[in-house]
Coordinates of N, CA, C and O in Angstrom, one line a residue:
M22 N -33.3 -147.6 13.3 CA -34.6 -147.0 13.3 C -35.7 -148.0 13.4 O -36.9 -147.6 13.4
A23 N -35.4 -149.2 13.3 CA -36.4 -150.3 13.3 C -37.3 -150.3 14.6 O -38.5 -150.5 14.5
L24 N -36.6 -150.0 15.7 CA -37.4 -150.0 17.0 C -38.5 -149.0 17.0 O -39.6 -149.3 17.4
I25 N -38.2 -147.8 16.6 CA -39.3 -146.7 16.6 C -40.4 -147.0 15.6 O -41.5 -146.8 15.8
L26 N -40.0 -147.6 14.4 CA -41.0 -147.9 13.4 C -41.8 -149.1 13.9 O -43.1 -149.1 13.7
D27 N -41.2 -150.1 14.6 CA -42.0 -151.2 15.2 C -43.0 -150.6 16.2 O -44.1 -151.1 16.3
N28 N -42.5 -149.7 17.0 CA -43.4 -149.0 18.1 C -44.6 -148.4 17.4 O -45.7 -148.6 17.9
I29 N -44.4 -147.7 16.3 CA -45.5 -147.1 15.6 C -46.4 -148.1 15.0 O -47.7 -148.0 15.1
S30 N -45.8 -149.2 14.4 CA -46.6 -150.2 13.7 C -47.5 -151.0 14.6 O -48.4 -151.6 14.1
K31 N -47.3 -150.9 15.9 CA -48.2 -151.6 16.8 C -49.6 -151.0 16.9 O -50.5 -151.6 17.3
I32 N -49.6 -149.7 16.4 CA -50.9 -148.9 16.5 C -51.4 -148.5 15.1 O -52.6 -148.6 14.9
V33 N -50.5 -148.1 14.3 CA -50.9 -147.7 12.9 C -49.9 -148.2 11.9 O -48.8 -148.5 12.2
S34 N -50.4 -148.4 10.7 CA -49.5 -148.8 9.6 C -49.1 -147.6 8.7 O -50.0 -146.9 8.2
L35 N -47.8 -147.5 8.5 CA -47.3 -146.5 7.6 C -46.8 -147.1 6.3 O -46.3 -148.2 6.3
S36 N -47.0 -146.4 5.2 CA -46.4 -146.8 4.0 C -44.9 -146.5 4.0 O -44.4 -145.8 4.9
K37 N -44.2 -147.1 3.1 CA -42.7 -146.8 3.1 C -42.4 -145.3 2.9 O -41.5 -144.8 3.5
E38 N -43.2 -144.6 2.1 CA -43.0 -143.2 1.9 C -43.3 -142.5 3.2 O -42.5 -141.5 3.6
E39 N -44.3 -142.9 4.0 CA -44.6 -142.2 5.2 C -43.5 -142.5 6.3 O -43.2 -141.6 7.0
E40 N -43.0 -143.7 6.3 CA -41.9 -144.1 7.2 C -40.7 -143.2 6.9 O -40.1 -142.7 7.8
Q41 N -40.4 -143.0 5.6 CA -39.2 -142.2 5.2 C -39.4 -140.7 5.7 O -38.5 -140.1 6.1
F42 N -40.7 -140.2 5.5 CA -40.9 -138.9 5.9 C -40.8 -138.7 7.4 O -40.2 -137.8 7.9
F43 N -41.4 -139.7 8.1 CA -41.2 -139.7 9.6 C -39.8 -139.7 10.0 O -39.4 -138.9 10.8
L44 N -39.0 -140.6 9.4 CA -37.6 -140.7 9.7 C -36.8 -139.4 9.4 O -35.8 -139.0 10.1
S45 N -37.3 -138.6 8.4 CA -36.6 -137.3 8.1 C -36.9 -136.3 9.2 O -36.2 -135.2 9.2
K46 N -37.9 -136.5 10.0 CA -38.3 -135.5 11.0 C -37.8 -135.8 12.4 O -38.1 -135.0 13.4
I47 N -37.0 -136.8 12.6 CA -36.5 -137.2 13.9 C -34.9 -137.1 13.9 O -34.3 -137.1 12.8
E48 N -34.4 -137.0 15.1 CA -32.9 -137.0 15.2 C -32.5 -138.0 16.3 O -33.2 -138.1 17.3
T49 N -31.4 -138.7 16.0 CA -30.9 -139.6 17.0 C -29.6 -139.1 17.6 O -28.8 -138.6 16.9
Q50 N -29.6 -139.2 19.0 CA -28.4 -138.7 19.7 C -28.0 -139.8 20.7 O -28.8 -140.6 21.2
Q51 N -26.7 -139.8 21.0 CA -26.1 -140.7 22.0 C -25.9 -139.8 23.3 O -25.4 -138.6 23.1
Y52 N -26.2 -140.3 24.4 CA -26.0 -139.6 25.7 C -25.3 -140.5 26.7 O -25.6 -141.7 26.8
K53 N -24.5 -139.9 27.5 CA -23.8 -140.5 28.6 C -24.8 -140.5 29.8 O -25.6 -139.6 30.0
A54 N -24.6 -141.5 30.7 CA -25.4 -141.6 32.0 C -25.2 -140.2 32.7 O -24.1 -139.6 32.6
K55 N -26.2 -139.8 33.4 CA -26.2 -138.6 34.2 C -26.4 -137.3 33.4 O -26.5 -136.3 34.0
T56 N -26.6 -137.5 32.1 CA -26.9 -136.3 31.3 C -28.4 -135.8 31.6 O -29.3 -136.7 31.6
I57 N -28.6 -134.6 31.8 CA -29.9 -134.0 31.9 C -30.4 -133.5 30.5 O -29.8 -132.7 29.9
L58 N -31.5 -134.1 30.0 CA -32.0 -133.8 28.7 C -32.9 -132.6 28.8 O -33.1 -131.9 27.8
H59 N -33.6 -132.5 29.9 CA -34.6 -131.4 30.1 C -34.5 -131.0 31.6 O -34.5 -131.8 32.5
N60 N -34.6 -129.7 31.8 CA -34.6 -129.1 33.2 C -35.9 -128.6 33.5 O -36.6 -127.9 32.7
A61 N -36.3 -128.8 34.8 CA -37.5 -128.1 35.3 C -37.4 -126.6 35.1 O -36.3 -126.1 35.3
G62 N -38.5 -126.0 34.8 CA -38.4 -124.5 34.6 C -38.2 -124.1 33.2 O -38.4 -123.0 32.8
E63 N -37.9 -125.1 32.3 CA -37.7 -124.8 30.9 C -38.9 -125.3 30.1 O -39.7 -126.1 30.6
I64 N -39.1 -124.7 29.0 CA -40.2 -125.2 28.1 C -39.7 -126.4 27.3 O -38.6 -126.4 26.7
C65 N -40.4 -127.5 27.4 CA -40.1 -128.8 26.7 C -40.4 -128.6 25.3 O -41.5 -128.3 24.9
K66 N -39.4 -128.8 24.4 CA -39.6 -128.6 23.0 C -39.5 -129.9 22.2 O -39.7 -129.9 21.0
Q67 N -39.4 -131.0 22.9 CA -39.4 -132.3 22.2 C -39.7 -133.5 23.1 O -39.7 -133.3 24.3
S68 N -40.1 -134.5 22.5 CA -40.3 -135.8 23.2 C -39.2 -136.7 22.9 O -38.5 -136.5 21.9
Y69 N -39.0 -137.7 23.7 CA -37.8 -138.6 23.6 C -38.3 -140.1 23.4 O -39.2 -140.5 24.2
F70 N -37.7 -140.8 22.5 CA -37.9 -142.2 22.4 C -36.6 -142.9 22.6 O -35.6 -142.6 22.1
V71 N -36.6 -144.0 23.5 CA -35.4 -144.6 23.9 C -35.1 -145.8 23.0 O -35.9 -146.8 22.9
N72 N -34.1 -145.7 22.2 CA -33.6 -146.8 21.3 C -32.8 -147.8 22.2 O -33.0 -149.0 22.0
S73 N -32.0 -147.3 23.1 CA -31.2 -148.2 24.0 C -30.9 -147.3 25.2 O -30.8 -146.1 25.1
G74 N -30.8 -148.0 26.4 CA -30.5 -147.3 27.6 C -31.7 -147.1 28.5 O -32.8 -147.8 28.3
L75 N -31.6 -146.1 29.4 CA -32.7 -145.9 30.4 C -32.7 -144.5 30.8 O -31.7 -143.9 31.0
L76 N -33.9 -143.9 30.8 CA -34.1 -142.5 31.2 C -35.1 -142.5 32.4 O -35.9 -143.4 32.6
R77 N -35.2 -141.3 33.0 CA -36.2 -141.1 34.0 C -36.7 -139.7 34.0 O -35.9 -138.8 33.6
S78 N -37.9 -139.4 34.4 CA -38.4 -138.1 34.7 C -38.6 -137.9 36.2 O -39.1 -138.9 36.8
F79 N -38.3 -136.8 36.7 CA -38.5 -136.6 38.1 C -38.6 -135.1 38.4 O -38.3 -134.2 37.6
N80 N -39.1 -134.8 39.6 CA -39.3 -133.5 40.1 C -38.5 -133.4 41.5 O -38.3 -134.4 42.1
I81 N -38.1 -132.2 41.8 CA -37.4 -132.0 43.1 C -38.3 -131.0 43.9 O -38.5 -129.9 43.4
N82 N -38.8 -131.4 45.1 CA -39.6 -130.5 45.8 C -38.8 -129.4 46.6 O -37.6 -129.4 46.5
D83 N -39.5 -128.6 47.3 CA -38.9 -127.5 48.1 C -37.9 -128.0 49.2 O -37.0 -127.3 49.6
N84 N -38.1 -129.3 49.6 CA -37.2 -129.9 50.6 C -36.1 -130.6 50.0 O -35.4 -131.4 50.6
I85 N -35.8 -130.4 48.7 CA -34.8 -131.1 47.9 C -35.0 -132.6 47.9 O -34.0 -133.3 47.9
V86 N -36.2 -133.1 47.8 CA -36.5 -134.5 47.8 C -36.9 -134.8 46.3 O -37.8 -134.1 45.8
E87 N -36.3 -135.8 45.7 CA -36.7 -136.2 44.4 C -37.9 -137.1 44.4 O -38.1 -137.9 45.2
H88 N -38.8 -136.8 43.4 CA -40.0 -137.7 43.2 C -39.9 -138.2 41.8 O -40.1 -137.4 40.8
V89 N -39.7 -139.5 41.6 CA -39.6 -140.0 40.2 C -41.0 -140.2 39.7 O -41.9 -140.9 40.3
L90 N -41.3 -139.7 38.5 CA -42.6 -139.8 37.9 C -42.6 -141.0 36.9 O -43.6 -141.7 36.8
H91 N -41.5 -141.2 36.2 CA -41.6 -142.1 35.1 C -40.2 -142.7 34.8 O -39.2 -141.9 34.9
F92 N -40.1 -143.9 34.4 CA -38.9 -144.5 33.8 C -39.2 -144.8 32.3 O -40.3 -145.1 32.0
A93 N -38.2 -144.8 31.5 CA -38.3 -145.2 30.1 C -37.1 -146.0 29.6 O -36.0 -145.4 29.7
C94 N -37.3 -147.2 29.3 CA -36.3 -148.0 28.7 C -36.5 -148.3 27.2 O -37.4 -147.6 26.7
E95 N -35.8 -149.2 26.6 CA -35.9 -149.4 25.2 C -37.4 -149.5 24.7 O -38.1 -150.3 25.3
G96 N -37.7 -148.8 23.7 CA -39.0 -148.9 23.1 C -40.1 -148.0 23.8 O -41.2 -148.1 23.5
W97 N -39.7 -147.1 24.8 CA -40.6 -146.3 25.5 C -40.4 -144.8 25.1 O -39.3 -144.4 24.8
W98 N -41.4 -144.0 25.2 CA -41.4 -142.6 25.1 C -41.4 -141.9 26.4 O -41.9 -142.4 27.4
I99 N -40.8 -140.7 26.5 CA -40.8 -139.9 27.7 C -40.7 -138.5 27.3 O -40.2 -138.1 26.3
G100 N -41.2 -137.6 28.2 CA -41.2 -136.2 28.0 C -41.9 -135.5 29.2 O -42.5 -136.1 30.0
D101 N -41.7 -134.2 29.2 CA -42.5 -133.4 30.2 C -43.8 -133.0 29.4 O -43.8 -132.0 28.7
M102 N -44.8 -133.8 29.5 CA -46.0 -133.7 28.7 C -46.7 -132.4 29.0 O -47.2 -131.7 28.1
Y103 N -46.8 -131.9 30.3 CA -47.4 -130.7 30.6 C -46.8 -129.5 29.8 O -47.4 -128.8 29.1
S104 N -45.5 -129.5 29.9 CA -44.7 -128.4 29.2 C -44.8 -128.5 27.7 O -45.0 -127.6 26.9
L105 N -44.6 -129.8 27.2 CA -44.6 -130.0 25.7 C -46.0 -129.6 25.1 O -46.0 -128.9 24.1
L106 N -47.1 -129.9 25.8 CA -48.4 -129.6 25.2 C -48.8 -128.2 25.4 O -49.4 -127.5 24.6
S107 N -48.5 -127.6 26.6 CA -48.9 -126.2 26.9 C -47.9 -125.2 26.4 O -48.2 -124.0 26.3
Q108 N -46.6 -125.6 26.2 CA -45.5 -124.7 25.8 C -45.3 -123.7 26.9 O -44.9 -122.5 26.7
K109 N -45.5 -124.1 28.2 CA -45.2 -123.4 29.4 C -44.0 -124.1 30.1 O -43.8 -125.2 29.9
P110 N -43.3 -123.3 30.9 CA -42.2 -124.0 31.7 C -42.7 -125.2 32.5 O -43.8 -125.1 33.1
G111 N -42.0 -126.3 32.4 CA -42.4 -127.5 33.0 C -41.8 -127.6 34.4 O -41.1 -126.8 34.9
N112 N -42.1 -128.8 35.1 CA -41.6 -129.0 36.4 C -40.9 -130.3 36.5 O -40.6 -130.8 37.6
L113 N -40.5 -130.9 35.4 CA -39.8 -132.1 35.4 C -38.4 -132.0 34.9 O -38.1 -131.2 33.9
F114 N -37.5 -132.8 35.4 CA -36.2 -133.1 34.9 C -36.3 -134.4 34.1 O -37.0 -135.3 34.6
I115 N -35.5 -134.5 33.0 CA -35.4 -135.8 32.3 C -33.9 -136.1 32.3 O -33.1 -135.3 31.8
E116 N -33.6 -137.2 32.9 CA -32.2 -137.6 33.1 C -31.9 -139.0 32.4 O -32.7 -139.9 32.5
V117 N -30.7 -139.1 31.9 CA -30.2 -140.4 31.3 C -29.6 -141.2 32.5 O -28.7 -140.7 33.1
L118 N -30.1 -142.4 32.7 CA -29.6 -143.2 33.8 C -28.5 -144.1 33.4 O -27.6 -144.5 34.2
E119 N -28.6 -144.6 32.1 CA -27.5 -145.4 31.5 C -27.1 -144.8 30.2 O -28.0 -144.1 29.6
D120 N -25.9 -145.0 29.7 CA -25.6 -144.6 28.4 C -26.7 -145.0 27.4 O -27.1 -146.1 27.5
S121 N -27.2 -144.0 26.6 CA -28.4 -144.3 25.9 C -28.3 -143.7 24.5 O -27.6 -142.7 24.2
E122 N -29.1 -144.3 23.6 CA -29.3 -143.8 22.3 C -30.8 -143.4 22.3 O -31.7 -144.2 22.5
V123 N -31.0 -142.1 22.0 CA -32.4 -141.5 22.1 C -32.8 -140.8 20.8 O -32.0 -140.1 20.2
V124 N -34.0 -141.0 20.5 CA -34.6 -140.4 19.3 C -35.3 -139.1 19.8 O -36.1 -139.2 20.8
L125 N -35.0 -138.0 19.2 CA -35.7 -136.7 19.6 C -36.7 -136.3 18.5 O -36.4 -136.4 17.3
L126 N -37.9 -136.0 18.9 CA -38.9 -135.5 18.0 C -39.4 -134.2 18.5 O -40.0 -134.1 19.6
S127 N -39.1 -133.1 17.8 CA -39.5 -131.8 18.2 C -41.0 -131.6 18.1 O -41.6 -132.2 17.3
K128 N -41.5 -130.7 18.9 CA -42.9 -130.4 18.9 C -43.3 -129.9 17.5 O -44.3 -130.3 16.9
E129 N -42.4 -129.0 16.9 CA -42.7 -128.5 15.6 C -42.8 -129.6 14.5 O -43.7 -129.6 13.7
N130 N -41.8 -130.5 14.6 CA -41.9 -131.6 13.6 C -43.1 -132.6 13.9 O -43.6 -133.1 12.9
Q131 N -43.4 -132.8 15.1 CA -44.6 -133.6 15.5 C -45.8 -133.0 14.9 O -46.6 -133.7 14.3
E132 N -46.0 -131.7 15.0 CA -47.1 -131.0 14.4 C -47.2 -131.1 12.9 O -48.2 -131.3 12.3
Q133 N -46.0 -131.0 12.3 CA -45.9 -131.2 10.8 C -46.3 -132.6 10.4 O -47.0 -132.9 9.5
L134 N -45.9 -133.6 11.2 CA -46.2 -135.0 11.0 C -47.7 -135.2 11.1 O -48.3 -136.0 10.3
Y135 N -48.4 -134.6 12.1 CA -49.8 -134.7 12.2 C -50.5 -134.2 10.9 O -51.5 -134.8 10.5
F136 N -50.0 -133.1 10.4 CA -50.6 -132.5 9.2 C -50.4 -133.4 8.0 O -51.3 -133.7 7.2
E137 N -49.1 -133.9 7.8 CA -48.7 -134.7 6.6 C -49.2 -136.1 6.7 O -49.5 -136.7 5.6
I138 N -49.2 -136.7 7.9 CA -49.5 -138.1 8.1 C -50.5 -138.2 9.2 O -50.2 -138.4 10.4
P139 N -51.8 -138.0 8.9 CA -52.8 -138.0 10.0 C -52.8 -139.2 10.9 O -53.2 -139.2 12.1
K140 N -52.4 -140.3 10.4 CA -52.3 -141.6 11.2 C -51.4 -141.4 12.4 O -51.6 -142.0 13.4
L141 N -50.4 -140.5 12.2 CA -49.5 -140.3 13.4 C -50.2 -139.5 14.5 O -49.8 -139.6 15.7
E142 N -51.1 -138.7 14.1 CA -51.9 -138.0 15.2 C -52.7 -139.0 16.0 O -52.8 -138.9 17.2
R143 N -53.2 -140.0 15.3 CA -53.9 -141.1 16.0 C -53.0 -141.9 16.9 O -53.3 -142.2 18.0
F144 N -51.8 -142.2 16.3 CA -50.7 -142.9 17.1 C -50.4 -142.1 18.4 O -50.5 -142.7 19.5
F145 N -50.1 -140.8 18.3 CA -49.8 -140.1 19.5 C -51.0 -139.9 20.4 O -50.8 -139.8 21.7
R146 N -52.2 -139.8 19.9 CA -53.4 -139.7 20.8 C -53.5 -141.0 21.6 O -53.7 -140.9 22.8
I147 N -53.3 -142.1 21.0 CA -53.4 -143.4 21.7 C -52.3 -143.5 22.7 O -52.6 -144.0 23.8
L148 N -51.1 -143.1 22.4 CA -50.0 -143.1 23.4 C -50.4 -142.2 24.6 O -50.2 -142.6 25.7
T149 N -50.9 -141.1 24.3 CA -51.3 -140.1 25.4 C -52.4 -140.7 26.2 O -52.4 -140.6 27.4
E150 N -53.4 -141.3 25.6 CA -54.5 -142.0 26.3 C -54.0 -143.1 27.2 O -54.3 -143.2 28.4
N151 N -53.1 -143.9 26.7 CA -52.5 -145.0 27.5 C -51.7 -144.5 28.6 O -51.7 -145.1 29.7
S152 N -51.0 -143.4 28.4 CA -50.2 -142.8 29.5 C -51.1 -142.2 30.6 O -50.9 -142.4 31.8
L153 N -52.2 -141.6 30.1 CA -53.2 -141.1 31.1 C -53.8 -142.2 32.0 O -53.9 -142.1 33.2
V154 N -54.1 -143.3 31.3 CA -54.7 -144.5 32.1 C -53.7 -145.0 33.1 O -54.0 -145.3 34.2
A155 N -52.4 -145.1 32.6 CA -51.3 -145.6 33.5 C -51.1 -144.7 34.7 O -51.0 -145.2 35.8
H156 N -51.1 -143.4 34.4 CA -50.9 -142.4 35.5 C -52.1 -142.4 36.5 O -51.9 -142.3 37.7
Q157 N -53.3 -142.6 36.0 CA -54.5 -142.7 36.8 C -54.4 -143.9 37.7 O -54.7 -143.9 38.9
E158 N -54.0 -145.0 37.1 CA -53.9 -146.3 37.9 C -52.8 -146.1 39.0 O -53.0 -146.6 40.1
R159 N -51.7 -145.5 38.6 CA -50.7 -145.3 39.6 C -51.1 -144.4 40.7 O -50.8 -144.7 41.9
L160 N -51.9 -143.4 40.4 CA -52.4 -142.5 41.5 C -53.3 -143.2 42.4 O -53.2 -143.1 43.6
M161 N -54.2 -144.1 41.8 CA -55.1 -144.8 42.6 C -54.3 -145.9 43.5 O -54.7 -146.1 44.7
D162 N -53.3 -146.5 42.9 CA -52.5 -147.4 43.7 C -51.8 -146.7 44.9 O -51.8 -147.2 46.0
N163 N -51.3 -145.4 44.6 CA -50.7 -144.7 45.7 C -51.6 -144.3 46.8 O -51.2 -144.2 48.0
L164 N -52.9 -144.1 46.5 CA -53.9 -143.8 47.5 C -54.5 -145.0 48.2 O -54.9 -144.8 49.3
S165 N -54.4 -146.2 47.6 CA -55.2 -147.3 48.2 C -54.3 -148.5 48.5 O -54.8 -149.3 49.3
L166 N -53.1 -148.6 48.0 CA -52.3 -149.8 48.3 C -51.2 -149.5 49.3 O -50.7 -148.4 49.4
S167 N -50.8 -150.5 50.0 CA -49.6 -150.4 50.9 C -48.4 -150.3 50.1 O -48.3 -150.6 48.9
A168 N -47.3 -149.8 50.7 CA -46.0 -149.7 50.0 C -45.6 -151.1 49.5 O -45.0 -151.1 48.4
E169 N -45.8 -152.1 50.3 CA -45.4 -153.5 49.8 C -46.1 -153.8 48.6 O -45.6 -154.4 47.6
D170 N -47.4 -153.6 48.6 CA -48.3 -153.9 47.4 C -47.8 -153.1 46.2 O -47.8 -153.6 45.0
R171 N -47.5 -151.8 46.4 CA -47.0 -150.9 45.3 C -45.7 -151.5 44.7 O -45.5 -151.5 43.5
F172 N -44.8 -151.9 45.6 CA -43.5 -152.5 45.1 C -43.7 -153.8 44.4 O -43.2 -154.0 43.3
E173 N -44.6 -154.6 44.9 CA -44.9 -155.9 44.2 C -45.5 -155.6 42.8 O -45.1 -156.3 41.8
K174 N -46.4 -154.6 42.7 CA -47.0 -154.3 41.4 C -45.9 -153.7 40.5 O -45.9 -154.0 39.3
F175 N -45.0 -152.9 41.0 CA -43.9 -152.4 40.2 C -43.1 -153.5 39.7 O -42.7 -153.5 38.5
C176 N -42.7 -154.5 40.5 CA -41.9 -155.6 40.1 C -42.6 -156.4 39.0 O -41.9 -156.9 38.1
K177 N -43.9 -156.6 39.1 CA -44.7 -157.4 38.1 C -44.8 -156.6 36.8 O -44.7 -157.2 35.7
R178 N -45.0 -155.3 36.9 CA -45.2 -154.5 35.7 C -43.9 -154.2 35.0 O -43.9 -154.1 33.8
Y179 N -42.8 -154.0 35.7 CA -41.6 -153.6 35.1 C -40.4 -154.5 35.6 O -39.5 -154.1 36.2
P180 N -40.5 -155.8 35.3 CA -39.5 -156.8 35.8 C -38.1 -156.5 35.4 O -37.1 -156.7 36.1
T181 N -37.9 -155.9 34.2 CA -36.6 -155.6 33.7 C -35.9 -154.4 34.3 O -34.7 -154.3 34.3
L182 N -36.7 -153.6 35.0 CA -36.2 -152.4 35.6 C -35.6 -152.7 37.0 O -34.7 -151.9 37.5
I183 N -36.0 -153.7 37.7 CA -35.6 -154.0 39.1 C -34.0 -154.0 39.2 O -33.5 -153.4 40.1
Q184 N -33.3 -154.6 38.3 CA -31.9 -154.7 38.3 C -31.2 -153.5 37.7 O -30.0 -153.3 37.9
R185 N -31.9 -152.7 37.0 CA -31.3 -151.5 36.3 C -31.4 -150.2 37.0 O -30.7 -149.3 36.7
V186 N -32.4 -150.1 37.8 CA -32.7 -148.8 38.5 C -32.2 -148.8 39.9 O -32.5 -149.8 40.7
P187 N -31.5 -147.8 40.4 CA -31.1 -147.7 41.8 C -32.3 -147.8 42.7 O -33.3 -147.3 42.5
Q188 N -32.0 -148.5 43.8 CA -33.1 -148.7 44.8 C -33.7 -147.4 45.3 O -34.9 -147.3 45.5
K189 N -32.9 -146.4 45.5 CA -33.5 -145.1 46.0 C -34.5 -144.5 45.0 O -35.4 -143.8 45.4
Q190 N -34.3 -144.8 43.7 CA -35.2 -144.3 42.7 C -36.5 -145.1 42.6 O -37.5 -144.6 42.4
I191 N -36.3 -146.4 42.8 CA -37.6 -147.2 42.9 C -38.4 -146.8 44.2 O -39.6 -146.7 44.1
A192 N -37.7 -146.5 45.3 CA -38.3 -146.1 46.5 C -39.1 -144.8 46.2 O -40.3 -144.6 46.6
S193 N -38.5 -143.8 45.5 CA -39.1 -142.6 45.2 C -40.3 -142.8 44.3 O -41.4 -142.2 44.5
Y194 N -40.2 -143.7 43.3 CA -41.3 -144.0 42.4 C -42.5 -144.5 43.1 O -43.6 -144.2 42.8
I195 N -42.3 -145.4 44.1 CA -43.4 -146.0 44.8 C -43.8 -145.1 46.0 O -44.8 -145.5 46.7
G196 N -43.1 -144.0 46.3 CA -43.5 -143.1 47.3 C -43.1 -143.4 48.7 O -43.8 -143.0 49.6
V197 N -41.9 -143.9 48.9 CA -41.4 -144.2 50.2 C -39.9 -143.7 50.3 O -39.3 -143.4 49.3
T198 N -39.4 -143.5 51.5 CA -38.0 -143.1 51.7 C -37.1 -144.3 51.4 O -37.5 -145.5 51.5
P199 N -35.9 -144.0 51.0 CA -34.9 -145.1 50.8 C -34.8 -146.0 52.0 O -34.6 -147.2 51.9
E200 N -34.8 -145.4 53.2 CA -34.6 -146.2 54.4 C -35.8 -147.2 54.6 O -35.6 -148.3 54.9
F201 N -37.0 -146.7 54.4 CA -38.2 -147.5 54.6 C -38.2 -148.6 53.5 O -38.5 -149.8 53.8
F202 N -37.8 -148.2 52.3 CA -37.7 -149.2 51.2 C -36.8 -150.3 51.5 O -37.1 -151.5 51.3
S203 N -35.6 -150.0 52.1 CA -34.6 -151.0 52.5 C -35.2 -152.0 53.5 O -35.0 -153.2 53.4
K204 N -35.8 -151.5 54.5 CA -36.4 -152.3 55.6 C -37.6 -153.2 55.0 O -37.7 -154.3 55.3
M205 N -38.4 -152.5 54.2 CA -39.5 -153.3 53.5 C -39.0 -154.4 52.7 O -39.5 -155.5 52.7
K206 N -37.9 -154.1 51.9 CA -37.4 -155.2 51.0 C -36.8 -156.3 51.8 O -37.0 -157.5 51.5
S207 N -36.1 -156.0 52.9 CA -35.6 -157.1 53.8 C -36.8 -157.9 54.4 O -36.6 -159.2 54.4
R208 N -37.8 -157.3 54.8 CA -39.0 -158.1 55.3 C -39.6 -159.0 54.2 O -39.9 -160.1 54.4
L209 N -39.7 -158.4 52.9 CA -40.2 -159.2 51.8 C -39.3 -160.4 51.5 O -39.8 -161.5 51.1
L210 N -38.0 -160.2 51.6 CA -37.1 -161.3 51.3 C -37.1 -162.4 52.3 O -36.8 -163.6 52.0
K211 N -37.5 -162.1 53.6 CA -37.6 -163.1 54.6 C -38.9 -163.9 54.5 O -38.9 -165.0 55.1
K212 N -39.8 -163.4 53.8 CA -41.1 -164.2 53.6 C -40.9 -165.4 52.8 O -40.2 -165.5 51.9

């Protein structure tokens, strides 16, 4: 549980008693690759913290095309935030890409933590703000940068993911087809 406590301590300081109370409100699970943790159309009842492994969130459109929204590796949080916050059916799938150890925090327990340890409300507010900024930046990149520039930015921002994520999912994340991605990558390698 050191990783999740380290993650929290980057933003707020918890006493030993607060740490123990927090730990009593989470659950750790092991998942095999290809496990779906959350289905589109369901209400998201928890957020996920990755202790080890790799997860992704994605949507499938009417043409059965996947659109990757987010990856989460060790030390990152992931969830269907629209559904979790609104308690309405979401539109994201959350899938385990590698065998993973994942910490689950239910919405109910998160709300209790906010009440019992107000510092954690600040922690999750800052996480949400950082996520909002990252998503806004990604949207602006998708509107204004070329596919090559988006890929280069992905490589710089997430260097550890390049070897771990299938190319078709990186293509989806940067908004291009796998075929275009393959040609683009060949061109980049020739430079």
